[in-house]
Amino acid sequence: MTSTHPAVELDGLTKRFGAVTAVDGLSLRVQPGEVVAFLGPNGAGKTTTIDMLLGLSRPDTGTVRVLGGTPDDAVARGRVAAVLQTGGLLKDLTVGETVRMTAHFYRHTRPAAEVLERAGITDIADRVVGRCSGGQQQRLRFALALLPDPDLMVLDEPTTGMDVEGRRDFWQALRRDARRGRTVIFATHYLDEADAYADRIVLVRQGRIVADGTTAEIKNLAAGRTVRATLPGADQAALAALPGVDAVEVRGDSVLVRTGDSDAVARHLLTRTAARDVEITSRNLEDAFLALTTAQTGA
Amino acid sequence: MTTSTPTRSALIEPDRRLPALGGFAPGALLIELRRVLRNRRTLAFTLIMPGVFFLIFGLPQSGQSLDNGRPVTAYVMISLAVYAAMVATTSVGGAVATERALGWSRQLRLTPLRPAAYVATKLITAMSLGLLAVVIEFLVGAVAGVRVPAYVWLLSGLAAWVGSLVFAAFGLFIGYLAPAENVMQIIGPVLAVLAMFGGLFVPVEVLPDVLQQVAKFTPVYGMGVLARAPLTGDGVSLAAVANLVVWALLFGVGAARLFRRDTARV
Ligand SMILES: Nc1ncnc2c1ncn2[C@@H]1O[C@H](COP(=O)(O)OP(=O)(O)OP(=O)(O)O)[C@@H](O)[C@H]1O
Ligand SMILES: [Mg+2]
């Protein structure tokens, strides 16, 4: 391998914009070869963190090391490449020209034809960028990022604004390209994307990491359900003692149970108590976030 | 096992050096030039319109002479060559605004291309288009019958071209000042007014007295005087040279400062 350094070392990163603390003491270490999803809601601080990671902005406090060096050096040597959420393209160049022009800025790149092929846009190489769909433009950005054959690839919400088919094509291109040894970090809102393409998920909220684990571990956090029922005078302790129950909340005559085993809770409520109007809903990612942040402040 | 793709470690090491000249590359410059020459708007305003102006405003004065006996049509042609060159170089420099608005500058910051190399590419592109603009204006003039000694063609052409460097800097200055995508629509009329004061459409001498005094301090005046001097035989005044130098410095320093602010990490 090229080095024994971690691919990314973020240490105590903080970034403020006026009164907003976009990133709040964030530390993260990513080993070479890991595929990491940066998962979080709008405004969580994903883009701000990625900007600092790429050297596009400077942290107020904390340090960034990329592949053992500074972000600027890693960029200049083509060791890190990125698909940005906001990076633009020249509308009046063709797809092929954009790739060839960008290739000229590097010391050495993979052949233009190869990256076009790997990004799945060979057939539109002669098309003017302004006439490409959002998804095609995103795959062009991906092709540009492939040019230097980077050790670290960073993608900030690469499929935002794409339809289902566009998203699938994009991830297929990324997966086709997935090579042993390349570290990938991508930001996303979508748990399913993180699930399908990452080995590790880092959950961010309000500029902090609220959970960090394997895909399976994080999925469990979001996999539970909420059982709601009308049950005056519910016995909170009894409910909490049921297998799989994470939390029990009483709101007036209603009781809400967060659980990994909704069947057991429903069965209990319907057979052992006077509960009525039983509803079972899947917990979504937002619930998982809420659960996580609540758990953290409680701890 | 044989495979067409080398292993990562074998592939990478020798290639991870920094690019020469901060990523400045003739290949990228060629694509940039092609791109500029494909832009219909640029072509219309820098290569076609000044030629048409000559046919409309210059040609009818065929047969008339300046004080030194040289044709008036040559005076008009040289003035319009200066105009063509300044519009050409401004539009290339000003395109930086579009590229910033589109986010291309941000994209470039993820490549080894150094900002200075980017600006160098823009300047060379601007001056190439400026040269083309002068040559085409002169070709239109020559075909339409303008006849002056070879040294006038050469020196006037050179002065018009070199002088347009001021406007390449002006374009960059505006490009880093304005966040707009359509910046040339705003600068176009400004350039026309400046050209007016620079005596490119009518001789400065026909303007009202007050405006004549003002004109001497406007940025086109110096390059206009210098470009026409080989034709008119008038001496080049210190004021004209000073005008050119001062404006070149002002726009150059202004562009450099804005450029540095733009590329600063926040
Ligand atoms: N340049 C800026 N000026 C002021 N506030 C900013 C700036 N950039 C980001 N912020 C704020 O910092 C916070 C984090 O923003 P950031 O863009 O990093 O979030 P994100 O996780 O990428 O969100 P999204 O999923 O919407 O892309 C937000 O509250 C945002 O409004
Ligand atoms: Mg973002």
Coordinates of C-alpha atoms and ligand atoms in Angstrom, one line a residue:
Chain A
M1 CA 0.0 0.0 0.0
T2 CA 1.0 3.6 -0.5
S3 CA 1.2 4.4 3.2
T4 CA 0.3 3.3 6.7
H5 CA -1.4 6.7 7.4
P6 CA -5.1 6.8 8.0
A7 CA -6.9 8.0 4.9
V8 CA -8.6 10.8 7.0
E9 CA -7.9 12.1 10.4
L10 CA -10.2 14.9 11.7
D11 CA -9.5 16.1 15.1
G12 CA -11.7 18.4 17.1
L13 CA -13.0 20.2 14.0
T14 CA -15.1 23.3 14.7
K15 CA -16.6 25.7 12.2
R16 CA -18.9 28.6 13.0
F17 CA -20.9 30.9 10.7
G18 CA -21.9 33.8 12.8
A19 CA -24.2 32.4 15.5
V20 CA -24.4 29.0 13.8
T21 CA -22.0 26.3 14.9
A22 CA -22.0 24.2 11.7
V23 CA -19.4 21.7 13.0
D24 CA -18.9 21.2 16.6
G25 CA -15.8 19.4 17.8
L26 CA -16.0 16.7 15.3
S27 CA -13.3 14.0 15.3
L28 CA -13.2 11.1 12.8
R29 CA -10.6 8.6 11.6
V30 CA -11.0 6.7 8.4
Q31 CA -8.7 3.8 7.5
P32 CA -7.6 3.2 3.9
G33 CA -10.1 1.1 2.0
E34 CA -13.1 2.0 4.1
V35 CA -16.3 3.0 2.4
V36 CA -17.9 5.5 4.8
A37 CA -21.3 7.1 4.6
F38 CA -21.8 10.5 6.2
L39 CA -25.5 10.4 7.1
G40 CA -27.4 13.3 8.5
P41 CA -30.4 15.6 7.9
N42 CA -30.3 19.0 6.3
G43 CA -27.9 21.4 8.0
A44 CA -26.2 18.6 10.0
G45 CA -22.8 19.9 8.9
K46 CA -21.9 17.3 6.3
T47 CA -20.9 19.8 3.6
T48 CA -19.0 22.0 6.0
T49 CA -17.0 19.0 7.2
I50 CA -16.3 17.9 3.7
D51 CA -15.2 21.4 2.7
M52 CA -12.6 21.4 5.5
L53 CA -11.6 17.9 4.7
L54 CA -10.8 19.0 1.1
G55 CA -9.1 22.2 2.1
L56 CA -11.8 24.3 0.6
S57 CA -12.3 26.1 3.9
R58 CA -10.3 26.3 7.1
P59 CA -11.6 25.0 10.5
D60 CA -11.9 27.6 13.3
T61 CA -10.3 25.0 15.5
G62 CA -9.1 21.4 15.1
T63 CA -6.9 19.8 12.5
V64 CA -7.3 17.9 9.2
R65 CA -4.9 15.3 7.9
V66 CA -5.6 13.6 4.6
L67 CA -3.4 10.6 3.7
G68 CA -0.9 11.7 6.2
G69 CA -0.6 15.3 4.7
T70 CA -2.5 18.5 4.2
P71 CA -5.6 18.5 2.1
D72 CA -4.0 21.0 -0.3
D73 CA -1.1 18.7 -1.0
A74 CA -3.4 15.6 -1.4
V75 CA -5.5 17.6 -3.9
A76 CA -2.4 18.9 -5.9
R77 CA -1.0 15.3 -6.1
G78 CA -4.3 13.9 -7.3
R79 CA -4.5 11.6 -4.2
V80 CA -7.9 12.9 -3.2
A81 CA -10.8 13.8 -5.6
A82 CA -14.3 14.8 -4.9
V83 CA -17.8 15.2 -6.4
L84 CA -19.2 18.3 -4.8
Q85 CA -22.7 19.2 -3.9
T86 CA -22.2 22.6 -5.5
G87 CA -19.3 22.3 -7.9
G88 CA -20.2 23.7 -11.3
L89 CA -19.5 22.7 -14.8
L90 CA -18.9 24.8 -17.9
K91 CA -22.2 24.6 -19.9
D92 CA -20.6 25.3 -23.3
L93 CA -17.9 22.6 -23.2
T94 CA -18.8 19.1 -24.3
V95 CA -18.6 16.2 -21.8
G96 CA -15.4 14.9 -23.5
E97 CA -13.8 18.4 -23.6
T98 CA -14.5 18.9 -19.9
V99 CA -12.7 15.6 -19.1
R100 CA -9.7 16.3 -21.4
M101 CA -9.3 19.9 -20.1
T102 CA -9.4 18.7 -16.5
A103 CA -6.9 16.0 -17.3
H104 CA -4.4 18.6 -18.5
F105 CA -4.2 20.1 -15.0
Y106 CA -2.7 16.9 -13.6
R107 CA 0.7 15.4 -13.9
H108 CA -0.7 12.1 -14.8
T109 CA -4.2 10.7 -15.2
R110 CA -6.1 7.7 -16.4
P111 CA -7.1 8.0 -20.0
A112 CA -10.1 10.2 -20.7
A113 CA -11.8 7.3 -22.6
E114 CA -11.4 5.1 -19.6
V115 CA -13.0 7.4 -17.1
L116 CA -15.9 8.2 -19.4
E117 CA -16.4 4.5 -19.8
R118 CA -16.3 3.9 -16.0
A119 CA -18.7 6.7 -15.3
G120 CA -21.0 5.4 -18.0
I121 CA -21.0 8.5 -20.2
T122 CA -19.0 7.4 -23.2
D123 CA -22.1 7.7 -25.4
I124 CA -22.6 11.4 -24.5
A125 CA -19.0 12.4 -24.8
D126 CA -19.8 14.8 -27.7
R127 CA -22.8 16.4 -26.0
V128 CA -22.6 19.9 -24.7
V129 CA -22.7 19.9 -20.9
G130 CA -25.6 22.4 -20.8
R131 CA -27.8 19.9 -22.6
C132 CA -27.0 17.0 -20.2
S133 CA -29.5 15.9 -17.5
G134 CA -28.7 16.5 -13.9
G135 CA -27.8 12.9 -13.5
Q136 CA -25.5 12.9 -16.5
Q137 CA -23.8 16.0 -15.2
Q138 CA -23.3 14.3 -11.9
R139 CA -21.7 11.3 -13.6
L140 CA -19.4 13.7 -15.5
R141 CA -18.3 15.1 -12.1
F142 CA -17.7 11.6 -11.1
A143 CA -15.6 11.0 -14.2
L144 CA -13.5 14.1 -13.4
A145 CA -13.0 12.7 -9.9
L146 CA -11.8 9.4 -11.4
L147 CA -9.2 11.0 -13.6
P148 CA -6.3 11.2 -11.1
D149 CA -7.1 7.6 -9.9
P150 CA -7.4 9.0 -6.3
D151 CA -6.7 7.1 -3.2
L152 CA -9.5 8.9 -1.5
M153 CA -12.8 9.8 -3.2
V154 CA -15.2 12.1 -1.5
L155 CA -18.8 12.5 -2.7
D156 CA -21.2 15.1 -1.2
E157 CA -24.8 13.9 -1.8
P158 CA -23.9 12.7 -5.3
T159 CA -27.4 11.7 -6.2
T160 CA -29.4 14.6 -5.0
G161 CA -32.0 15.7 -7.5
M162 CA -31.8 12.5 -9.5
D163 CA -34.8 10.3 -10.2
V164 CA -34.8 6.7 -9.1
E165 CA -33.2 5.5 -12.4
G166 CA -30.5 8.2 -12.3
R167 CA -29.6 7.3 -8.7
R168 CA -29.4 3.6 -9.6
D169 CA -27.2 4.3 -12.7
F170 CA -24.9 6.5 -10.6
W171 CA -24.4 4.0 -7.8
Q172 CA -23.9 1.3 -10.4
A173 CA -21.1 3.4 -11.9
L174 CA -19.6 3.9 -8.5
R175 CA -19.8 0.3 -7.6
R176 CA -18.3 -0.9 -10.9
D177 CA -15.4 1.4 -10.1
A178 CA -15.1 0.3 -6.5
R179 CA -11.5 -1.0 -6.4
R180 CA -9.6 -2.6 -3.6
G181 CA -7.7 0.1 -1.7
R182 CA -9.7 3.1 -2.7
T183 CA -11.2 4.9 0.3
V184 CA -14.6 6.4 -0.3
I185 CA -16.5 8.9 1.9
F186 CA -19.9 10.0 0.8
A187 CA -22.5 12.3 2.4
T188 CA -26.2 11.4 2.0
H189 CA -29.7 11.8 3.4
Y190 CA -30.7 8.4 2.4
L191 CA -30.3 5.5 4.7
D192 CA -30.9 3.0 1.9
E193 CA -27.9 4.5 0.0
A194 CA -25.7 4.3 3.0
D195 CA -26.9 0.8 3.6
A196 CA -26.3 -0.4 0.1
Y197 CA -22.9 1.2 -0.5
A198 CA -21.1 1.8 2.8
D199 CA -19.3 -0.5 5.2
R200 CA -19.5 2.1 7.9
I201 CA -22.0 4.8 8.7
V202 CA -21.3 8.0 10.6
L203 CA -24.4 9.7 11.8
V204 CA -24.1 13.5 12.1
R205 CA -26.5 15.9 13.7
Q206 CA -25.9 19.5 14.6
G207 CA -22.3 19.3 13.8
R208 CA -21.6 16.3 16.0
I209 CA -21.2 12.6 15.4
V210 CA -24.1 10.9 17.2
A211 CA -23.4 7.4 16.1
D212 CA -20.6 5.6 14.3
G213 CA -20.7 1.9 13.4
T214 CA -21.1 -0.8 10.8
T215 CA -24.0 -0.6 8.5
A216 CA -25.7 -3.4 10.4
E217 CA -25.3 -1.6 13.7
I218 CA -26.7 1.6 12.4
K219 CA -29.5 0.0 10.6
N220 CA -30.7 -1.6 13.8
L221 CA -31.1 1.9 15.3
A222 CA -33.5 2.8 12.5
A223 CA -35.1 -0.6 12.1
G224 CA -37.4 -0.5 15.1
R225 CA -41.1 0.4 15.1
T226 CA -43.3 2.5 17.2
V227 CA -46.5 1.0 18.7
R228 CA -49.1 3.5 19.7
A229 CA -52.3 2.7 21.6
T230 CA -55.0 4.4 23.7
L231 CA -54.5 3.0 27.2
P232 CA -55.4 5.2 30.2
G233 CA -53.2 4.5 33.2
A234 CA -50.6 2.4 31.3
D235 CA -48.1 0.5 33.3
Q236 CA -44.9 2.0 31.9
A237 CA -42.6 -0.4 33.8
A238 CA -44.4 -3.5 32.5
L239 CA -44.2 -2.3 28.9
A240 CA -40.6 -1.3 29.3
A241 CA -39.8 -4.8 30.5
L242 CA -41.1 -6.4 27.3
P243 CA -38.4 -7.9 25.0
G244 CA -37.0 -5.4 22.4
V245 CA -38.5 -2.3 23.9
D246 CA -36.3 0.7 23.7
A247 CA -38.5 3.4 25.2
V248 CA -41.9 4.0 26.6
E249 CA -43.6 7.3 26.6
V250 CA -47.0 8.3 28.0
R251 CA -48.9 11.2 26.5
G252 CA -52.2 11.7 28.3
D253 CA -54.3 8.6 27.5
S254 CA -51.9 7.5 24.8
V255 CA -48.8 5.3 25.1
L256 CA -46.0 5.2 22.7
V257 CA -43.6 2.3 22.7
R258 CA -40.4 2.2 20.6
T259 CA -39.4 -1.3 20.0
G260 CA -37.5 -3.8 17.9
D261 CA -40.3 -6.3 18.3
S262 CA -43.6 -4.6 17.6
D263 CA -45.4 -8.0 17.4
A264 CA -44.6 -8.7 21.1
V265 CA -45.8 -5.3 22.2
A266 CA -49.0 -5.4 20.2
R267 CA -49.7 -8.9 21.5
H268 CA -49.1 -7.8 25.0
L269 CA -51.3 -4.7 24.7
L270 CA -54.2 -6.5 23.1
T271 CA -54.2 -9.6 25.3
R272 CA -53.0 -8.3 28.7
T273 CA -54.3 -4.8 28.8
A274 CA -57.4 -2.7 27.9
A275 CA -55.6 -0.9 25.1
R276 CA -57.5 0.1 21.9
D277 CA -56.7 1.8 18.7
V278 CA -53.4 0.0 18.4
E279 CA -51.2 1.4 15.6
I280 CA -47.8 0.2 14.4
T281 CA -45.6 2.5 12.4
S282 CA -42.1 2.0 11.1
R283 CA -39.5 4.2 12.6
N284 CA -37.8 6.3 10.0
L285 CA -34.3 7.7 10.0
E286 CA -35.5 10.9 11.6
D287 CA -36.8 8.9 14.6
A288 CA -33.5 7.1 14.8
F289 CA -31.8 10.5 15.0
L290 CA -34.2 11.7 17.6
A291 CA -33.7 8.5 19.6
L292 CA -30.0 8.9 19.4
T293 CA -29.8 12.5 20.4
T294 CA -32.2 11.9 23.3
A295 CA -30.2 8.9 24.4
Q296 CA -27.0 11.0 24.3
T297 CA -28.3 13.9 26.4
G298 CA -29.8 11.5 28.9
A299 CA -26.5 9.7 29.3
Chain B
M1 CA -2.5 -13.6 -12.7
T2 CA -2.3 -11.3 -15.6
T3 CA -4.5 -8.2 -15.7
S4 CA -4.5 -5.1 -17.8
T5 CA -4.8 -2.9 -14.8
P6 CA -1.6 -2.5 -12.9
T7 CA -1.8 -2.8 -9.1
R8 CA -2.3 0.4 -7.2
S9 CA 1.1 0.6 -5.6
A10 CA 2.8 0.0 -8.9
L11 CA 0.6 2.6 -10.6
I12 CA 0.7 5.4 -8.2
E13 CA 4.0 6.4 -6.8
P14 CA 5.8 8.0 -9.8
D15 CA 2.7 9.8 -10.9
R16 CA 1.9 11.5 -7.6
R17 CA 4.2 14.5 -8.3
L18 CA 2.9 18.0 -8.7
P19 CA 2.2 19.2 -12.2
A20 CA 4.7 21.6 -13.8
L21 CA 3.8 25.3 -14.0
G22 CA 1.0 24.9 -11.5
G23 CA -1.1 22.9 -14.0
F24 CA -0.8 25.4 -16.8
A25 CA -1.0 23.4 -20.0
P26 CA -1.1 24.3 -23.7
G27 CA -3.7 21.5 -24.2
A28 CA -6.1 23.1 -21.8
L29 CA -5.4 26.5 -23.5
L30 CA -6.4 25.1 -26.9
I31 CA -9.7 23.8 -25.5
E32 CA -10.3 27.2 -23.9
L33 CA -9.6 28.9 -27.2
R34 CA -11.9 26.6 -29.1
R35 CA -14.5 27.3 -26.5
V36 CA -14.2 31.0 -27.0
L37 CA -14.4 30.7 -30.7
R38 CA -17.5 28.7 -30.5
N39 CA -19.3 31.4 -28.5
R40 CA -21.6 33.1 -31.1
R41 CA -22.1 36.2 -28.9
T42 CA -18.4 36.8 -28.5
L43 CA -17.8 36.3 -32.2
A44 CA -20.6 38.7 -33.1
F45 CA -19.4 41.5 -30.8
T46 CA -15.6 41.1 -31.3
L47 CA -15.1 39.8 -34.8
I48 CA -18.1 40.7 -36.9
M49 CA -19.6 43.9 -35.5
P50 CA -16.4 46.0 -35.6
G51 CA -16.0 45.0 -39.3
V52 CA -19.5 45.9 -40.1
F53 CA -19.0 49.3 -38.3
F54 CA -16.1 49.9 -40.6
L55 CA -18.2 49.2 -43.7
I56 CA -21.0 51.5 -42.4
F57 CA -19.0 54.4 -40.9
G58 CA -15.5 54.1 -42.5
L59 CA -16.1 53.2 -46.1
P60 CA -18.3 56.2 -47.0
Q61 CA -15.3 58.4 -46.2
S62 CA -13.2 56.8 -48.9
G63 CA -11.2 59.4 -50.8
Q64 CA -11.0 61.8 -47.9
S65 CA -7.6 62.5 -46.4
L66 CA -6.1 63.4 -43.0
D67 CA -3.8 66.4 -42.7
N68 CA -0.8 64.4 -43.6
G69 CA -2.5 62.9 -46.7
R70 CA -3.2 59.5 -45.3
P71 CA -6.7 58.1 -45.8
V72 CA -9.4 58.8 -43.2
T73 CA -10.6 55.2 -43.7
A74 CA -7.3 54.0 -42.1
Y75 CA -8.0 56.3 -39.1
V76 CA -11.5 54.7 -38.7
M77 CA -10.1 51.2 -39.3
I78 CA -7.4 51.5 -36.6
S79 CA -9.8 53.0 -34.1
L80 CA -12.2 50.2 -34.7
A81 CA -9.4 47.6 -34.4
V82 CA -8.7 49.1 -30.9
Y83 CA -12.4 48.8 -30.1
A84 CA -12.6 45.2 -31.4
A85 CA -9.5 44.2 -29.4
M86 CA -10.8 45.8 -26.1
V87 CA -14.2 44.1 -26.4
A88 CA -12.5 40.8 -27.1
T89 CA -10.1 40.9 -24.2
T90 CA -12.7 42.2 -21.8
S91 CA -15.1 39.5 -22.7
V92 CA -12.6 36.7 -22.0
G93 CA -11.5 38.3 -18.7
G94 CA -15.1 39.0 -17.7
A95 CA -16.0 35.3 -18.4
V96 CA -14.4 34.6 -15.0
A97 CA -17.6 36.0 -13.5
T98 CA -19.6 33.4 -15.3
E99 CA -17.3 30.6 -14.2
R100 CA -17.4 31.8 -10.6
A101 CA -21.2 32.0 -10.7
L102 CA -21.5 28.5 -12.2
G103 CA -19.2 27.1 -9.5
W104 CA -16.5 26.1 -12.0
S105 CA -13.9 27.9 -9.9
R106 CA -14.8 25.8 -7.0
Q107 CA -14.5 22.7 -9.1
L108 CA -11.1 23.8 -10.2
R109 CA -9.9 24.1 -6.6
L110 CA -10.2 20.3 -6.4
T111 CA -7.6 20.0 -9.2
P112 CA -3.8 20.7 -9.0
L113 CA -4.4 23.8 -11.2
R114 CA -3.0 26.8 -9.3
P115 CA -5.1 30.0 -9.5
A116 CA -2.2 31.9 -11.1
A117 CA -2.1 29.3 -13.9
Y118 CA -5.8 29.7 -14.4
V119 CA -5.4 33.5 -14.7
A120 CA -2.4 33.0 -17.1
T121 CA -4.7 30.8 -19.3
K122 CA -7.3 33.5 -19.3
L123 CA -4.9 36.2 -20.2
I124 CA -3.4 34.3 -23.1
T125 CA -6.8 33.4 -24.3
A126 CA -7.9 37.0 -24.1
M127 CA -4.8 38.3 -25.9
S128 CA -5.3 35.6 -28.6
L129 CA -8.8 36.7 -29.3
G130 CA -7.7 40.3 -29.1
L131 CA -5.1 39.6 -31.8
L132 CA -7.6 37.9 -34.0
A133 CA -10.0 40.8 -33.6
V134 CA -7.3 43.3 -34.8
V135 CA -6.2 41.1 -37.7
I136 CA -9.8 40.7 -38.9
E137 CA -10.5 44.4 -38.6
F138 CA -7.4 45.1 -40.7
L139 CA -8.3 42.4 -43.2
V140 CA -11.7 44.0 -43.7
G141 CA -10.0 47.4 -44.1
A142 CA -7.5 46.0 -46.6
V143 CA -10.0 44.2 -48.7
A144 CA -12.2 47.4 -48.7
G145 CA -9.2 49.3 -50.1
V146 CA -7.3 50.9 -47.2
R147 CA -3.7 51.5 -48.3
V148 CA -1.0 52.6 -45.8
P149 CA 2.7 51.8 -45.5
A150 CA 3.6 48.5 -44.0
Y151 CA 5.1 50.0 -40.8
V152 CA 1.7 51.6 -40.1
W153 CA -0.1 48.3 -40.3
L154 CA 2.5 46.7 -38.1
L155 CA 2.9 49.4 -35.4
S156 CA -0.7 50.4 -35.2
G157 CA -1.8 46.8 -35.1
L158 CA 0.8 46.1 -32.4
A159 CA -0.3 49.1 -30.3
A160 CA -4.0 48.2 -30.6
W161 CA -3.2 44.6 -29.5
V162 CA -0.8 45.4 -26.7
G163 CA -3.0 48.2 -25.4
S164 CA -5.9 45.7 -25.1
L165 CA -4.0 44.1 -22.3
V166 CA -5.4 46.9 -20.2
F167 CA -8.9 45.5 -20.9
A168 CA -7.9 41.9 -20.3
A169 CA -7.1 43.2 -16.8
F170 CA -10.3 45.2 -16.7
G171 CA -12.3 42.1 -17.7
L172 CA -10.6 40.0 -14.9
F173 CA -11.2 42.9 -12.5
I174 CA -14.9 42.9 -13.3
G175 CA -14.9 39.1 -13.4
Y176 CA -13.8 38.9 -9.8
L177 CA -16.0 41.8 -8.8
A178 CA -19.3 40.7 -10.2
P179 CA -21.0 37.4 -9.2
A180 CA -23.2 37.6 -12.3
E181 CA -23.4 35.1 -15.1
N182 CA -24.4 37.7 -17.6
V183 CA -21.7 40.2 -16.8
M184 CA -21.0 41.1 -20.5
Q185 CA -24.5 42.4 -21.0
I186 CA -23.7 45.0 -18.3
I187 CA -20.1 45.8 -19.5
G188 CA -21.0 46.0 -23.2
P189 CA -22.6 49.5 -22.9
V190 CA -19.8 50.6 -20.5
L191 CA -17.2 49.7 -23.1
A192 CA -19.1 51.6 -25.8
V193 CA -19.1 54.8 -23.6
L194 CA -15.4 54.4 -22.9
A195 CA -14.6 53.8 -26.6
M196 CA -16.5 57.1 -27.3
F197 CA -14.3 59.0 -24.8
G198 CA -11.3 57.2 -26.2
G199 CA -12.0 58.7 -29.7
L200 CA -12.7 55.3 -31.3
F201 CA -16.1 56.3 -32.8
V202 CA -15.5 59.9 -33.5
P203 CA -12.2 61.9 -33.0
V204 CA -12.0 63.3 -29.5
E205 CA -11.5 66.7 -31.0
V206 CA -15.2 66.9 -32.1
L207 CA -16.4 66.4 -28.5
P208 CA -17.4 69.5 -26.5
D209 CA -14.5 71.1 -24.8
V210 CA -15.3 69.9 -21.3
L211 CA -15.7 66.3 -22.4
Q212 CA -12.4 66.5 -24.3
Q213 CA -10.7 67.3 -21.0
V214 CA -12.5 64.5 -19.3
A215 CA -11.7 62.1 -22.1
K216 CA -8.0 62.4 -21.5
F217 CA -8.4 60.6 -18.2
T218 CA -10.5 57.7 -19.4
P219 CA -8.9 54.3 -20.0
V220 CA -9.2 54.0 -23.8
Y221 CA -7.7 57.4 -24.6
G222 CA -4.1 56.4 -24.2
M223 CA -4.3 53.2 -26.3
G224 CA -6.3 55.1 -29.0
V225 CA -3.6 57.8 -29.3
L226 CA -0.8 55.2 -29.4
A227 CA -2.5 53.0 -32.0
R228 CA -3.2 56.0 -34.4
A229 CA 0.2 57.7 -33.9
P230 CA 2.0 55.7 -36.7
L231 CA -0.8 56.8 -39.1
T232 CA -1.2 60.4 -38.1
G233 CA 2.4 61.1 -37.5
D234 CA 1.5 63.0 -34.4
G235 CA 4.0 62.6 -31.6
V236 CA 2.9 60.4 -28.7
S237 CA 2.3 62.7 -25.7
L238 CA 3.5 61.8 -22.3
A239 CA -0.1 62.1 -21.1
A240 CA -1.2 59.3 -23.5
V241 CA 1.5 57.0 -22.3
A242 CA 0.8 57.8 -18.7
N243 CA -2.9 57.2 -19.3
L244 CA -2.1 53.7 -20.6
V245 CA 0.3 52.8 -17.9
V246 CA -1.8 54.1 -15.0
W247 CA -5.0 52.3 -16.2
A248 CA -3.0 49.1 -16.8
L249 CA -1.7 49.3 -13.2
L250 CA -5.1 50.2 -11.7
F251 CA -6.9 47.3 -13.4
G252 CA -4.0 44.9 -13.0
V253 CA -3.6 45.6 -9.2
G254 CA -7.4 45.7 -8.7
A255 CA -7.8 42.3 -10.5
A256 CA -4.9 40.8 -8.5
R257 CA -6.4 42.0 -5.2
L258 CA -9.9 40.7 -5.9
F259 CA -8.4 37.5 -7.2
R260 CA -6.5 37.0 -4.0
R261 CA -9.6 37.7 -1.9
D262 CA -11.5 35.1 -4.1
T263 CA -9.0 32.4 -3.6
A264 CA -8.4 32.9 0.1
R265 CA -9.6 30.1 2.3
V266 CA -12.3 31.1 4.7
Ligands
LIG1 N1 -21.4 29.9 4.2 C1 -22.2 29.7 5.2 N2 -22.7 30.8 5.9 C2 -23.6 30.7 6.9 N3 -24.0 29.6 7.3 C3 -23.6 28.4 6.7 C4 -22.7 28.5 5.7 N4 -22.5 27.2 5.3 C5 -23.2 26.4 6.1 N5 -23.9 27.1 7.0 C6 -24.8 26.6 8.0 O1 -24.1 25.6 8.7 C7 -25.0 24.5 9.0 C8 -24.4 23.2 8.3 O2 -24.5 23.3 6.9 P1 -24.0 22.2 5.9 O3 -24.2 22.7 4.6 O4 -22.7 21.8 6.3 O5 -25.1 21.0 6.2 P2 -25.3 19.7 5.4 O6 -25.3 18.6 6.4 O7 -24.4 19.6 4.3 O8 -26.8 19.9 4.9 P3 -27.5 19.4 3.5 O9 -27.9 18.0 3.8 O10 -28.7 20.3 3.5 O11 -26.5 19.6 2.4 C9 -26.3 24.9 8.5 O12 -27.0 25.4 9.5 C10 -26.0 26.0 7.5 O13 -27.1 26.9 7.4
MG2 MG -24.6 19.5 2.3

